[in-house]
Structure formats: structure tokens, C-alpha cells
């Protein structure tokens, strides 16, 4: 059962709406940051395919500007071809470049 945490960067002015949308998803707990316009998202899913599907769903939300994996409790022997490991590598480039 994968347990992961993410930093979610909502679009300007959308933090409340994004928090509500994420909290309504099964297996998601959301905590707003106190000193920044960010959210901490903790997910718990049944398997790696479900975690990858959840991540894809969150990334597709127009109000989510960035999603960064900060922790993933995944077996170190997970093969590279695993669907979740692909999304972990994608997380590095999910935020837009800023000057």
C-alpha cells in the first residue's frame, strides 16, 4: 500500500478550491501551509497503479500549477518499468521554470 506526500502549488487564488477538490478524493488528506500559498497532500492507495492514476488525475486539474513528490513509501526493489516510478521521475519537471 503506497503512502506518498506531495507539495501542491495551486494557481493564484485557487488554494481553497484545490484543497476542497483534493480532500474529496478517496485516500487524500490535505493540509494548507501556514506561511505560503501551498498545500501538503498525503495519499494512501491500494497499489502502485492506483497511486499513478491518482497522481495523473491531480496533475490534470487546471487549478494545480505544480505537484512535487516529497516522500514515497515504495519498495526499493520496485522495477524501473513500474508505472509509479515513471511518475516520480516526471515530478521533477512538473513545476514551470521561474526566473
Coordinates of C-alpha atoms in Angstrom, one line a residue:
X1 CA 0.0 0.0 0.0
X2 CA 1.8 3.1 -1.2
X3 CA 1.8 6.2 1.1
X4 CA 3.1 9.3 -0.6
X5 CA 3.3 13.0 0.3
X6 CA 3.3 15.9 -2.2
X7 CA 3.7 19.6 -2.2
X8 CA 0.9 21.1 -4.3
X9 CA 1.2 24.5 -5.9
X10 CA -2.2 25.9 -6.6
X11 CA -2.9 28.5 -9.2
X12 CA -3.1 32.1 -7.8
X13 CA -6.2 32.5 -5.7
X14 CA -7.3 28.8 -6.0
X15 CA -5.8 27.3 -2.8
X16 CA -9.2 26.8 -1.2
X17 CA -10.8 25.3 -4.2
X18 CA -7.8 23.0 -4.8
X19 CA -7.8 21.9 -1.2
X20 CA -11.5 21.1 -1.3
X21 CA -11.1 19.2 -4.6
X22 CA -8.2 17.1 -3.3
X23 CA -9.9 16.4 0.1
X24 CA -12.9 15.0 -1.8
X25 CA -10.7 12.4 -3.5
X26 CA -10.5 9.0 -1.8
X27 CA -7.3 8.3 0.1
X28 CA -6.3 12.0 0.2
X29 CA -5.6 14.2 3.2
X30 CA -4.8 17.9 2.7
X31 CA -3.1 20.4 5.0
X32 CA -2.7 24.0 4.0
X33 CA 0.7 25.6 4.7
X34 CA 0.5 28.4 7.2
X35 CA 3.2 30.6 5.7
X36 CA 2.8 30.1 1.9
X37 CA 0.2 29.5 -0.7
X38 CA 1.0 25.8 -0.8
X39 CA -0.8 22.6 0.2
X40 CA 0.7 19.4 1.7
X41 CA -1.1 16.3 0.2
X42 CA -0.7 12.8 1.7
X43 CA -2.1 9.9 -0.3
X44 CA -2.7 6.3 0.6
X45 CA -3.7 4.0 -2.2
X46 CA -4.2 0.2 -2.6
X47 CA -1.3 -0.3 -5.1
X48 CA 1.1 1.4 -7.4
X49 CA -1.3 1.6 -10.3
X50 CA -3.9 3.3 -8.2
X51 CA -1.3 5.8 -7.0
X52 CA -0.2 6.5 -10.5
X53 CA -3.8 7.0 -11.6
X54 CA -4.4 9.4 -8.7
X55 CA -1.3 11.4 -9.5
X56 CA -2.4 11.7 -13.2
X57 CA -5.8 12.9 -12.1
X58 CA -4.3 15.5 -9.8
X59 CA -1.9 16.7 -12.5
X60 CA -4.8 17.2 -14.9
X61 CA -6.6 19.6 -12.6
X62 CA -6.4 23.0 -14.2
X63 CA -6.1 24.8 -10.8
X64 CA -2.9 22.7 -9.9
X65 CA 0.1 24.6 -11.1
X66 CA 2.6 22.1 -9.7
X67 CA 2.8 18.8 -7.9
X68 CA 6.1 17.7 -6.3
X69 CA 6.6 14.3 -4.7
X70 CA 8.3 14.8 -1.3
X71 CA 8.1 11.2 0.0
X72 CA 7.0 7.9 -1.3
X73 CA 7.0 4.7 0.7
X74 CA 7.8 2.3 -2.1
X75 CA 9.8 -0.9 -2.0
X76 CA 13.4 -0.1 -3.1
X77 CA 13.3 -3.2 -5.4
X78 CA 10.5 -1.7 -7.5
X79 CA 11.4 -2.2 -11.1
X80 CA 12.1 0.8 -13.2
X81 CA 9.2 -0.2 -15.5
X82 CA 6.7 0.3 -12.7
X83 CA 4.1 2.9 -13.5
X84 CA 4.6 4.8 -10.2
X85 CA 8.4 5.1 -10.7
X86 CA 7.8 6.8 -14.1
X87 CA 5.5 9.4 -12.4
X88 CA 8.2 10.0 -9.7
X89 CA 10.7 11.0 -12.4
X90 CA 8.1 13.2 -14.1
X91 CA 7.6 15.1 -10.8
X92 CA 10.9 16.8 -11.2
X93 CA 9.7 18.7 -14.2
X94 CA 6.1 19.4 -13.2
X95 CA 6.7 23.0 -12.0
X96 CA 7.2 25.7 -14.6
X97 CA 10.6 27.3 -14.8
X98 CA 10.8 30.6 -12.9
X99 CA 13.3 33.3 -13.2

